[in-house]
Coordinates of N, CA and C in Angstrom, one line a residue:
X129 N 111.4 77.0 50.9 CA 110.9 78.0 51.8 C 112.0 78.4 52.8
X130 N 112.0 79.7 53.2 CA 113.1 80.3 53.9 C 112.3 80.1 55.4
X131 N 113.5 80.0 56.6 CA 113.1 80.7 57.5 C 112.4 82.1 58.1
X132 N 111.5 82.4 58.8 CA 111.6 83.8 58.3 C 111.4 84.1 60.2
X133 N 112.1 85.6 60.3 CA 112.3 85.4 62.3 C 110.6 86.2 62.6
X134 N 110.4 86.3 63.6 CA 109.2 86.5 64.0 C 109.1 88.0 63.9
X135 N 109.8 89.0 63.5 CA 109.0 90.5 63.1 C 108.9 90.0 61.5
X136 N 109.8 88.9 61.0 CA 109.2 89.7 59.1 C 107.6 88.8 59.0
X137 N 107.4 87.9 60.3 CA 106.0 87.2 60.2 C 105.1 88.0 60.9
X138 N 105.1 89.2 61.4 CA 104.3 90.5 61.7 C 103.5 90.3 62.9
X139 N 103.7 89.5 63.8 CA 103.2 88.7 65.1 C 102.6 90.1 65.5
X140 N 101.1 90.1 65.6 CA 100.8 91.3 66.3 C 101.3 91.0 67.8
X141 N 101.1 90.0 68.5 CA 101.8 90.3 69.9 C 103.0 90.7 70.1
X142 N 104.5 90.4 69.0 CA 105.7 90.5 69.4 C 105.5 92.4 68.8
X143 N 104.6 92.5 67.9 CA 104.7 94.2 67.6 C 104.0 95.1 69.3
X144 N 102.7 94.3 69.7 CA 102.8 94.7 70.7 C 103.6 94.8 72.2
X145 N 104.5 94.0 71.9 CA 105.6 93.4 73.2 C 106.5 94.5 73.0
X146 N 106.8 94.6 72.0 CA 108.4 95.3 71.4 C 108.1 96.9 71.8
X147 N 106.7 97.1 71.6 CA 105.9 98.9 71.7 C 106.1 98.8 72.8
X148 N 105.5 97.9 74.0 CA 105.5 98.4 75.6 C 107.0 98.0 76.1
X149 N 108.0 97.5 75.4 CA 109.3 97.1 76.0 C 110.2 98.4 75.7
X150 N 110.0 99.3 74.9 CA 110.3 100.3 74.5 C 109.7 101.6 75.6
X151 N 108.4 101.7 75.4 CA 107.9 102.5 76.0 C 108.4 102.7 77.9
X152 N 108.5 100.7 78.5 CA 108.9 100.7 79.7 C 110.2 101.1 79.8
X153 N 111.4 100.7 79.0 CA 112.4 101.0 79.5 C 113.0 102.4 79.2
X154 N 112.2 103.3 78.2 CA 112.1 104.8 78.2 C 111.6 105.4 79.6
X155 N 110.6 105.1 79.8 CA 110.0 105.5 81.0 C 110.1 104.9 82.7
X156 N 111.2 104.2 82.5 CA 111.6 103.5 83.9 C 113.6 102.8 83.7
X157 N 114.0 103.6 82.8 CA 115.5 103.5 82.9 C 116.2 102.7 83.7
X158 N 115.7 102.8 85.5 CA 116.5 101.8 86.2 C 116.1 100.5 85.9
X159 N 115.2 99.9 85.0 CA 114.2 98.7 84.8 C 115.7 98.3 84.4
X160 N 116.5 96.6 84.7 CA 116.7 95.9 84.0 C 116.1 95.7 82.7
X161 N 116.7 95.6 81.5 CA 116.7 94.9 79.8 C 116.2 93.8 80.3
X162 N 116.6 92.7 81.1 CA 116.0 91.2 80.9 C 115.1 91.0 81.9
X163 N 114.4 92.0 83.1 CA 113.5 92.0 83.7 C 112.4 92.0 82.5
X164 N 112.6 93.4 82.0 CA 111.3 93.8 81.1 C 111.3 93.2 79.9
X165 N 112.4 91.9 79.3 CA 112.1 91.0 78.2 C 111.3 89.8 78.9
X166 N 111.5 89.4 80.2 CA 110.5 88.6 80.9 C 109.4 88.7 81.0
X167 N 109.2 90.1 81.7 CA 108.0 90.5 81.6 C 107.0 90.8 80.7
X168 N 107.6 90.9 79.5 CA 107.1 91.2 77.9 C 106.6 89.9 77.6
X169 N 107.0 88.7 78.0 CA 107.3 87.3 77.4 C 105.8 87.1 77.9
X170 N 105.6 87.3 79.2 CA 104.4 86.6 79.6 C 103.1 87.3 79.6
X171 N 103.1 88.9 79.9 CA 102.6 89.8 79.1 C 101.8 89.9 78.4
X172 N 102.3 89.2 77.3 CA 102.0 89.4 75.5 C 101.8 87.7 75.4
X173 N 102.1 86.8 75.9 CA 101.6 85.3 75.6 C 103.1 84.9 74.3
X174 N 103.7 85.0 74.0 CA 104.7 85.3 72.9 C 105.0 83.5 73.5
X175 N 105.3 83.2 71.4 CA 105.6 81.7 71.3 C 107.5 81.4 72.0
X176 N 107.3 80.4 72.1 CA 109.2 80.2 72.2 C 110.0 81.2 70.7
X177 N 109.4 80.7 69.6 CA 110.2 81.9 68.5 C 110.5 83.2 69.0
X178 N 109.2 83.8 69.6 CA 109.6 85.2 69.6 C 110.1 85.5 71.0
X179 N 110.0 84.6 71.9 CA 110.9 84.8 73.3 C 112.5 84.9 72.8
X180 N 112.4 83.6 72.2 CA 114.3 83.6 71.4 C 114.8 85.3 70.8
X181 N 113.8 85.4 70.2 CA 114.2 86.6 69.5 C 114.1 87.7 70.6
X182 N 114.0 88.2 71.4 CA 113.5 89.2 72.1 C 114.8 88.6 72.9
X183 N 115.2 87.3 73.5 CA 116.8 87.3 74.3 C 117.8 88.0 73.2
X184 N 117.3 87.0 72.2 CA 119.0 87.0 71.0 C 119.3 88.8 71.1
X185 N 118.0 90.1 71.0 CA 118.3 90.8 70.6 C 118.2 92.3 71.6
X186 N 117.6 91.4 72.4 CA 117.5 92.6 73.3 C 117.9 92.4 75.0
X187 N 118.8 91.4 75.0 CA 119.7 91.0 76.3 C 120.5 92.3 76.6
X188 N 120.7 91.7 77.8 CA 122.5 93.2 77.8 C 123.3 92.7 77.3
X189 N 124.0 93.4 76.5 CA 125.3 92.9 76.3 C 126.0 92.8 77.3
X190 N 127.4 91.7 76.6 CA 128.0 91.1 77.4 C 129.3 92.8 77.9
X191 N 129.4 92.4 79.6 CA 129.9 93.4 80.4 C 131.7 93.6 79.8
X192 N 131.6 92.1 79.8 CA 133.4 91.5 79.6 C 134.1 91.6 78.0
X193 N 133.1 91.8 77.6 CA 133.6 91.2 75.7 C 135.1 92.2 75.1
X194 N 135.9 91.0 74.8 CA 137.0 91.8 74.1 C 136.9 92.0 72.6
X195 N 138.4 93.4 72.8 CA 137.9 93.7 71.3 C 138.2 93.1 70.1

């Protein structure tokens, strides 16, 4: 058995986390990325899997990163 990350397991909460994290930071641009992945986290009730996934992928990138 494979791992499999929490969208290919179709989590209706992380599908509805991911819709209002979209929708907020279209509609409130000055929102901090990791305010509104917090806010998503507790929100939506989302397990440790899909909190991980929602840092791993939707953090800010790093300010400093060389090329």
């Amino acid at each position: 058995m494979s791992a499999q990350s929490p969208v290919q397991t179709k989590s209706a909460k992380l599908k509805k986390a991911l819709t209002w994290m979209g929708e907020t930071l279209r509609d409130y641009p000055e929102k901090k990325r990791q305010a509104v992945v917090q806010e998503a986290v507790f929100r939506f009730d989302l397990t440790p899997a899909e909190c991980a996934f929602l840092n791993q992928h939707f953090s800010a990138p790093d300010s400093g990163s060389s090329p």
